Coordinates of C-alpha atoms and ligand atoms in Angstrom, one line a residue:
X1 CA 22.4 -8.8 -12.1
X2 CA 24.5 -11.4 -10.8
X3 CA 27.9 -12.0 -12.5
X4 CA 28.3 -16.0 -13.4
X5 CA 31.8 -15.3 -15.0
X6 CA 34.2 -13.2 -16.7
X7 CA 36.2 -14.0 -19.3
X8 CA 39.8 -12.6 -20.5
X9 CA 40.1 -13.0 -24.0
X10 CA 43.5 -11.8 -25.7
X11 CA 43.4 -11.0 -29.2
X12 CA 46.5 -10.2 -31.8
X13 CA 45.2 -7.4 -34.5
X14 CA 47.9 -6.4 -37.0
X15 CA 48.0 -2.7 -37.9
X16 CA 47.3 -2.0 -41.8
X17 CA 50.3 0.1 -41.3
X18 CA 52.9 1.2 -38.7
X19 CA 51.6 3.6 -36.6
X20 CA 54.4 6.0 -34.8
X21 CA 53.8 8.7 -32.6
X22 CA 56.3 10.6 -30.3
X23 CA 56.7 7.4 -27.9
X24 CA 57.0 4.9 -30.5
X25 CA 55.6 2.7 -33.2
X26 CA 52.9 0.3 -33.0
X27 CA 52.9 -2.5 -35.6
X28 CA 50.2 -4.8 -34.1
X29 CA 47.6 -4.4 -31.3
X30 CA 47.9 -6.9 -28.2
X31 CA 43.9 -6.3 -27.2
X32 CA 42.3 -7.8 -24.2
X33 CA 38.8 -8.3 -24.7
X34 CA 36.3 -9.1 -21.3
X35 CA 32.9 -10.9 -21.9
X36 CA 31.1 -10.4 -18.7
X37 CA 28.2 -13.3 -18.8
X38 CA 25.1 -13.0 -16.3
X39 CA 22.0 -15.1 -16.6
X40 CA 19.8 -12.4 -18.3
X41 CA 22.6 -11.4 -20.8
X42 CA 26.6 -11.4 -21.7
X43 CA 28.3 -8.1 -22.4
X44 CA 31.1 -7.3 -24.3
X45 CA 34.2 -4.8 -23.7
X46 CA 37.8 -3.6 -25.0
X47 CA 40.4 -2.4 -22.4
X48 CA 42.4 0.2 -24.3
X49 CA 45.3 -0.7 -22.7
X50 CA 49.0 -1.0 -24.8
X51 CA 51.1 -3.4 -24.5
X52 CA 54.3 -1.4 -23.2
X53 CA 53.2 1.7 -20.6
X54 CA 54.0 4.0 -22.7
X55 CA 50.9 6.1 -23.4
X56 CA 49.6 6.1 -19.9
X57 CA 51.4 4.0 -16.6
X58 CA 48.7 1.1 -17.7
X59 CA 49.7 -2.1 -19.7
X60 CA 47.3 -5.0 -20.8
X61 CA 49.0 -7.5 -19.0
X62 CA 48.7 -5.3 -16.0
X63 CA 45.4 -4.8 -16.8
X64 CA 44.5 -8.5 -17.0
X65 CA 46.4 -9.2 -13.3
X66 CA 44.8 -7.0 -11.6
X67 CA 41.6 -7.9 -12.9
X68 CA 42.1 -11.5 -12.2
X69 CA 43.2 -10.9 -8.8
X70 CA 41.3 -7.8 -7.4
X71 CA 38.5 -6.7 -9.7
X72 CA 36.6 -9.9 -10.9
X73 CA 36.7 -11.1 -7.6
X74 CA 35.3 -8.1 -5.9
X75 CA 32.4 -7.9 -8.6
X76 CA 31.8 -11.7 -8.3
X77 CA 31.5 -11.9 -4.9
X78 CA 28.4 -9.3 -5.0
X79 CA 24.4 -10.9 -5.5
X80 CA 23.7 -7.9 -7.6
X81 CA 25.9 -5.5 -9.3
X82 CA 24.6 -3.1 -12.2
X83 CA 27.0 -0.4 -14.1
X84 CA 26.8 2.3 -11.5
X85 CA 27.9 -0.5 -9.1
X86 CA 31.0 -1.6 -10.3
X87 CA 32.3 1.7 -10.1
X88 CA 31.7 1.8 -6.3
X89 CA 32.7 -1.8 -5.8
X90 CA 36.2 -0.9 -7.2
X91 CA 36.9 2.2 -5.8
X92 CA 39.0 1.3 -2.8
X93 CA 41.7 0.0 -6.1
X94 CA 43.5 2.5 -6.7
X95 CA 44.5 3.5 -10.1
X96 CA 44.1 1.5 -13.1
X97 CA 41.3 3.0 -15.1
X98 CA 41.8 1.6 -18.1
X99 CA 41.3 -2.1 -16.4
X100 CA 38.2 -0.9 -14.5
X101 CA 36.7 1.1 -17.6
X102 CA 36.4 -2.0 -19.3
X103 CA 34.6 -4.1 -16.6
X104 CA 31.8 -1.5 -16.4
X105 CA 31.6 -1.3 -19.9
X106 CA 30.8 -5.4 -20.2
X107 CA 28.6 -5.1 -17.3
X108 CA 26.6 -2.2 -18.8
X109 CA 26.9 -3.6 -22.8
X110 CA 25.1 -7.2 -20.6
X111 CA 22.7 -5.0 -18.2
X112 CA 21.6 -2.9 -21.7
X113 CA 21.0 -5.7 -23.9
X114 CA 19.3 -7.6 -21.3
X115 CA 16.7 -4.3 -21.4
X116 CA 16.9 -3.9 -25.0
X117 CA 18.5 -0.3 -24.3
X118 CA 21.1 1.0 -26.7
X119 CA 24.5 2.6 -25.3
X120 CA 23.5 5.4 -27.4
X121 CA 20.0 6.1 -25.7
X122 CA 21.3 5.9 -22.5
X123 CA 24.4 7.6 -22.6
X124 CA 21.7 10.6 -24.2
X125 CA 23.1 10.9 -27.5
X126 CA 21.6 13.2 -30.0
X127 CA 22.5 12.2 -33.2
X128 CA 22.4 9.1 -35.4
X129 CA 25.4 9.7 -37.4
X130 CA 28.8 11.2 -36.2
X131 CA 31.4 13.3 -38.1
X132 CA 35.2 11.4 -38.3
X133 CA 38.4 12.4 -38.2
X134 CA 41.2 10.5 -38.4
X135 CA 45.1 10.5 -36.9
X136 CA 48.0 10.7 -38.9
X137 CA 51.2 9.4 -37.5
X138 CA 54.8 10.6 -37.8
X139 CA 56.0 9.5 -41.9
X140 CA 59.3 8.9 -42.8
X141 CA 59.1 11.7 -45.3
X142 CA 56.7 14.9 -45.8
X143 CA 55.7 13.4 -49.5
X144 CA 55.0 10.4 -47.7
X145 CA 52.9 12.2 -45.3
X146 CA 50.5 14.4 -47.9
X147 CA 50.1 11.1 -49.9
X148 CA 48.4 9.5 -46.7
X149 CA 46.8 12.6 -45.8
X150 CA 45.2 13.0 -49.6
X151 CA 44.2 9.5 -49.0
X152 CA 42.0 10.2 -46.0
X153 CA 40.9 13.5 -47.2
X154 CA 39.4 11.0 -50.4
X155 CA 38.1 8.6 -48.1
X156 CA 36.0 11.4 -46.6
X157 CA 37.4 12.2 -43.1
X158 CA 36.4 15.6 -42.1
X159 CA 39.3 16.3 -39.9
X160 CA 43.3 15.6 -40.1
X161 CA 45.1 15.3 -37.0
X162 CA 48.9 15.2 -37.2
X163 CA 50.9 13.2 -34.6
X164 CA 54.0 15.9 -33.9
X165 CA 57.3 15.4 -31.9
X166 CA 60.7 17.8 -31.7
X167 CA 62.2 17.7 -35.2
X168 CA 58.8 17.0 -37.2
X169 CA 56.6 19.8 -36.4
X170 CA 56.5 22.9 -38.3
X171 CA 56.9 21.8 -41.4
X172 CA 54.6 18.7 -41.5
X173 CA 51.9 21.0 -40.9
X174 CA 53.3 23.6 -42.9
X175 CA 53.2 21.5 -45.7
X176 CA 49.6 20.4 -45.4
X177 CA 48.4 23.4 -45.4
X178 CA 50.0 24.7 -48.3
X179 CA 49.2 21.5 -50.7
X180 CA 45.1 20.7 -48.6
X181 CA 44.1 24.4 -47.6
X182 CA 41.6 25.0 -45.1
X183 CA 40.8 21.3 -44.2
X184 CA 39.8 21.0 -40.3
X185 CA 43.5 20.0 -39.2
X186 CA 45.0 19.4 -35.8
X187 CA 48.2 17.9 -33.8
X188 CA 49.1 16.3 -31.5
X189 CA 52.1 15.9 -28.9
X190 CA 51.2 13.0 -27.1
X191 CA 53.6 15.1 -24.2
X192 CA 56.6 15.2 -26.5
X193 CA 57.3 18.9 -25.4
X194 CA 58.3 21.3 -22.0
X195 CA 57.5 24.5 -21.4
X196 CA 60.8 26.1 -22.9
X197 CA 59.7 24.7 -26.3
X198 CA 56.8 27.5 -26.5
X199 CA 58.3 30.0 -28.5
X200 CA 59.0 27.0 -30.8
X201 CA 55.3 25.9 -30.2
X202 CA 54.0 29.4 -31.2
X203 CA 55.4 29.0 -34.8
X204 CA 52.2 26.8 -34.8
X205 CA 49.7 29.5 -34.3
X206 CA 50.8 30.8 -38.5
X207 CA 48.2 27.3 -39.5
X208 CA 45.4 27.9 -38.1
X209 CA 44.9 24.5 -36.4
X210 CA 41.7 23.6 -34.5
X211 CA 43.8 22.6 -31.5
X212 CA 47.3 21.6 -30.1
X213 CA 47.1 18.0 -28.2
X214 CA 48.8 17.1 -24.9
X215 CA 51.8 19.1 -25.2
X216 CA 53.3 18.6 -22.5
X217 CA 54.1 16.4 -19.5
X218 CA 50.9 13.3 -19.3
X219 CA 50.9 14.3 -15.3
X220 CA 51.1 18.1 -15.6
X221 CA 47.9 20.8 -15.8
X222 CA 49.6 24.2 -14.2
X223 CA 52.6 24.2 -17.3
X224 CA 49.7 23.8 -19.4
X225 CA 47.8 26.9 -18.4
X226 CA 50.9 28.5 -18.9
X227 CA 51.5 27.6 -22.1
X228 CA 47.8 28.2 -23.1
X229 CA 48.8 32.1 -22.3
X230 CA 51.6 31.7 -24.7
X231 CA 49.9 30.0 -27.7
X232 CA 46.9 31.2 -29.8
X233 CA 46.6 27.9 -30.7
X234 CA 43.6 26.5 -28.4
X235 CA 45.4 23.9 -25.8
X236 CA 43.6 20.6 -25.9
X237 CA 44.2 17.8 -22.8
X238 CA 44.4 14.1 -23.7
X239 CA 46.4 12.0 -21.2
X240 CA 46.5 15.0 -18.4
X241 CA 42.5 14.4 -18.0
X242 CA 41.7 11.0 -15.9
X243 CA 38.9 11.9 -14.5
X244 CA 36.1 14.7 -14.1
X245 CA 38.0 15.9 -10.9
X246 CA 40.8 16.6 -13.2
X247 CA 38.8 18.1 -15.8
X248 CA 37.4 20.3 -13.3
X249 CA 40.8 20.9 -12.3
X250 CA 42.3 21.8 -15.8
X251 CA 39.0 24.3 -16.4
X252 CA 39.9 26.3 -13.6
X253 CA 42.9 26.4 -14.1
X254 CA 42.9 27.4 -17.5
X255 CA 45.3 24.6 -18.8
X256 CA 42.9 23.9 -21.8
X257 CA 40.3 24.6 -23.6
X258 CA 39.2 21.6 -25.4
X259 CA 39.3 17.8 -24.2
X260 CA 39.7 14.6 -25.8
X261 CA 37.9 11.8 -23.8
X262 CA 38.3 8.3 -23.9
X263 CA 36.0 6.5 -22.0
X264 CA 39.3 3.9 -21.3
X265 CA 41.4 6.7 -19.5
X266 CA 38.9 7.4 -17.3
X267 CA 37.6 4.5 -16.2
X268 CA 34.4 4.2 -18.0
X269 CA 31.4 5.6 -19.9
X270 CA 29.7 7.2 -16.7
X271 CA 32.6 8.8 -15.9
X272 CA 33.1 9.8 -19.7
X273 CA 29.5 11.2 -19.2
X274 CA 30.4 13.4 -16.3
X275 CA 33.2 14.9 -18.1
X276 CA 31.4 15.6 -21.1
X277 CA 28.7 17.8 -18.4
X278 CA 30.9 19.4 -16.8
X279 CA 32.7 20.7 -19.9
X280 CA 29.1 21.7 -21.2
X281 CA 28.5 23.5 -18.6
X282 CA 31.8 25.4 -18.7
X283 CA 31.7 25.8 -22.4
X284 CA 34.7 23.7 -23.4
X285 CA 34.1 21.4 -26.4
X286 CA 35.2 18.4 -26.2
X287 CA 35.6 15.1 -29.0
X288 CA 36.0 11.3 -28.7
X289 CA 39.5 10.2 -28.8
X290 CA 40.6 6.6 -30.0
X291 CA 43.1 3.8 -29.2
X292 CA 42.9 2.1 -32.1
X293 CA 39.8 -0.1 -31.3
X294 CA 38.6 -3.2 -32.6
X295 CA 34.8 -2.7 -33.6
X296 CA 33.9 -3.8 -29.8
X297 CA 35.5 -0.3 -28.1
X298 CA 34.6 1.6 -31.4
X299 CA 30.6 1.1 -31.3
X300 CA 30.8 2.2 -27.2
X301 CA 32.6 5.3 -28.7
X302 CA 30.7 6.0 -31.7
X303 CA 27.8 6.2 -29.5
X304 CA 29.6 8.4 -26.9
X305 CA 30.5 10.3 -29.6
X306 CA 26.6 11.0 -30.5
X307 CA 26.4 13.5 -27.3
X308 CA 25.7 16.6 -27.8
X309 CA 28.5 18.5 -26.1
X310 CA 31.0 16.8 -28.9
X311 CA 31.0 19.6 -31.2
X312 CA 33.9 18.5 -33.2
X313 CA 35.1 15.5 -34.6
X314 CA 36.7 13.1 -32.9
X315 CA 39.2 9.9 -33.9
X316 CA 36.2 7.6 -34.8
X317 CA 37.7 6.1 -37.6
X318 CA 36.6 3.8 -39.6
X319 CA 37.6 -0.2 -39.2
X320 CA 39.8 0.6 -42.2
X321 CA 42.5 2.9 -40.5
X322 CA 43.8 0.3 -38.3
X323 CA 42.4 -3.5 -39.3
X324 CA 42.4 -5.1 -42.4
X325 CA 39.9 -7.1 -40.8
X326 CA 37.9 -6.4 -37.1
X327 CA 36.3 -8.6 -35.2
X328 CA 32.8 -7.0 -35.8
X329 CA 30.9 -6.3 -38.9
X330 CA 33.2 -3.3 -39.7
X331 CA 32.8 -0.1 -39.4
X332 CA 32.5 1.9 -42.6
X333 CA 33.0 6.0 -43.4
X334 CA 29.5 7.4 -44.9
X335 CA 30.2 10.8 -46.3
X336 CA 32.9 11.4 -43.8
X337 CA 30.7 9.9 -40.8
X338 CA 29.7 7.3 -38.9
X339 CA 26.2 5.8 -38.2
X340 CA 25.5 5.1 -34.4
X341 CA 25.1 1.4 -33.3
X342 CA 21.1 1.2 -32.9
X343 CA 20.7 -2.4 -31.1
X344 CA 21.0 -3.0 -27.6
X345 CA 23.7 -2.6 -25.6
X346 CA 27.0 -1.6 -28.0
X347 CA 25.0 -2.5 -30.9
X348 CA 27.6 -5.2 -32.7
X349 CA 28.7 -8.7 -32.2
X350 CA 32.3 -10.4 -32.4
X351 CA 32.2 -13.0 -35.5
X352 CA 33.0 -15.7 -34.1
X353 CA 35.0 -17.0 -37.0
X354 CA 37.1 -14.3 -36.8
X355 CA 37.4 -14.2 -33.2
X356 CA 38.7 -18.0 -32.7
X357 CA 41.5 -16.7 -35.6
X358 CA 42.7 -13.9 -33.7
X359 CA 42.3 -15.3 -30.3
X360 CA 46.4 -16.0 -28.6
X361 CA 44.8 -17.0 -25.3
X362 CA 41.4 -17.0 -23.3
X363 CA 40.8 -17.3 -19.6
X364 CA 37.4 -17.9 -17.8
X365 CA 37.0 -16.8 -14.0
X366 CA 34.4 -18.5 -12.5
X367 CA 31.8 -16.6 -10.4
Ligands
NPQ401 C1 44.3 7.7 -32.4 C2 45.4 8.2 -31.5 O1 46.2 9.0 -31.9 N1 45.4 7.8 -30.3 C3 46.2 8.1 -29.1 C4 47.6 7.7 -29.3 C5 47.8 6.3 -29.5 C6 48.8 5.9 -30.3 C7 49.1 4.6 -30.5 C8 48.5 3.6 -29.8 C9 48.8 2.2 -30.0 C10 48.1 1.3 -29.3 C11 47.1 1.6 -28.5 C12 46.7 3.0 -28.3 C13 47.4 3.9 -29.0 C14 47.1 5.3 -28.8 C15 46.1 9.6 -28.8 O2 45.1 10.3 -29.2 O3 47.0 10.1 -28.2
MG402 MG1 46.2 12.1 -27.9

């Protein structure tokens, strides 16, 4: 396909509720949406990029410079580019996955709707329906905390995970255990902790969890395998995994035994898909993570989701958690799951409505 223009389309989603983790608390999502339009089709994608760098060293109005300067033109200067090419066309940038995960994504959601191919059938997914779990952030108060938690456990989510830092750990998930039982419940760090917390850590392994997240350092794999000899707890890698070289990396070195991927971090769903073989192969489960999605990133997911080497449930919420309205038809928990887009391409369409009120700026770069 030839690429006629890209536009950058900034968005302003309030959050239903704050959501704090250990580097802070978001109130509102700042999203930058690309529409990639080519004269058999337009495609639609999210960069998961925050708005301060503090999940990953990307930022969304990073994300949108370099794209404006380096990466549309690079792409637009080509007669034909399909997914697999933008990829190759971008790899002399360096860096800035999130920024290039969500120029594939358009090109693929246009290139799959122009052959009528859902992202589910290609990517090879196995399943029409996917189980959810959803993320719980740090609370102001433990009572606070089991009231949001018994709220998700009525809405149907299958699985709990608990955002954790120093000073609101152990007890947090002490005290859902005690009041929920054996409900499928996990934590995570978001790199909040070094290695001389691991005694500390270890108090973890009493609760049974499923998995601790990202413990330590975003940048660091060989602390992590050492942890992973201290903990029962299985070690799960979030921000430390960018790419299937580094899950590679992070299997042989024993730093964890789970992964949560997110197409975003590592620069697409191709790259997504290698990760999720390799870990196959290996016999490391992995799960779909989130960044708090609008329905355009969360039907891409959903259908990653759908593979069959993610064996437990991932942070495919519902439109609910975060949006009291999205910008697609939202997505809606079905006895704890949900149902894979079927149409082609990602499977949903922006209302534009609701677009033009969320909309703070757009930009169109010409071909
Ligand atoms: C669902 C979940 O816990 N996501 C991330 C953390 C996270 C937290 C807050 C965010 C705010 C704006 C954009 C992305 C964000 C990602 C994680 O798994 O580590
Ligand atoms: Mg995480």
């Amino acid at each position: 396909m030839k690429i006629t223009g890209v536009e950058l389309r900034r968005i302003a989603m309030p959050l239903v509720a704050p959501f704090r983790t250990s580097f802070g608390t978001e109130h509102s999502r700042d999203v930058l949406l690309v529409r990639v339009v080519t004269p058999e089709a337009e495609g639609w994608a999210e960069c998961v990029a925050m708005g301060e760098p503090l999940y990953s060293p990307e930022y969304v109005d990073g994300a949108a410079d370099v794209m404006r300067r380096f990466m549309v033109p690079a792409l637009t200067a080509l007669q034909h580019v399909d997914a697999y090419g933008v990829g190759q066309a971008l790899e002399p940038l360096k860096g800035h996955r999130m920024a290039k995960a969500a120029l594939e994504t358009a090109v693929l959601d246009a290139q799959l709707r122009a052959s009528g191919e859902s992202f589910a059938r290609f990517l090879g997914a196995s399943r029409e329906a996917v189980p959810c779990g959803v993320s719980v952030g740090i609370m102001n108060s433990i009572p606070e905390l089991l009231d949001a938690v018994d709220g998700y456990i009525a809405e149907g989510y299958v699985r709990i995970k608990l955002k954790i830092e120093p000073g609101w750990d152990l007890e947090p998930v002490r005290a859902v255990r005690e009041r929920f039982g054996d409900v499928l419940l996990q934590v995570d760090a978001n790199a909040a902790y070094t290695l001389t917390d691991s005694a500390h850590l270890a108090g973890l392994d009493a609760f049974g969890l499923l998995l601790i997240e990202q413990p330590l350092a975003d940048d660091d794999l060989v602390q992590h395998a050492e942890l992973a000899k201290r903990l029962r707890t299985p070690v799960c890698l979030d921000e430390s995994i960018e790419s299937a070289a580094h899950a590679a990396a992070a299997i042989s070195l024993k730093a964890c035994s789970v992964i949560n991927i997110k197409p975003g971090r590592v620069g697409g769903y191709l790259e997504a898909r290698r990760i999720h073989d390799l870990c196959r192969a290996n016999g490391v489960a992995v799960w779909c993570g989130g960044m708090l999605e609008t329905g355009i990133g969360r039907a891409a997911n959903v259908a990653l989701a759908a593979l069959p080497g993610f064996t437990l449930p991932g942070d495919t919420s519902a439109s609910r958690r975060y949006f009291a309205r999205d910008v697609t038809p939202p997505f809606e928990l079905r006895d704890g799951h949900l149902d894979v887009p079927a149409g082609p391409g990602i499977g949903v369409d922006p209302d534009p409505a609701v677009l033009d009120e969320v909309t703070t700026s757009v930009e169109w770069l010409a071909g």
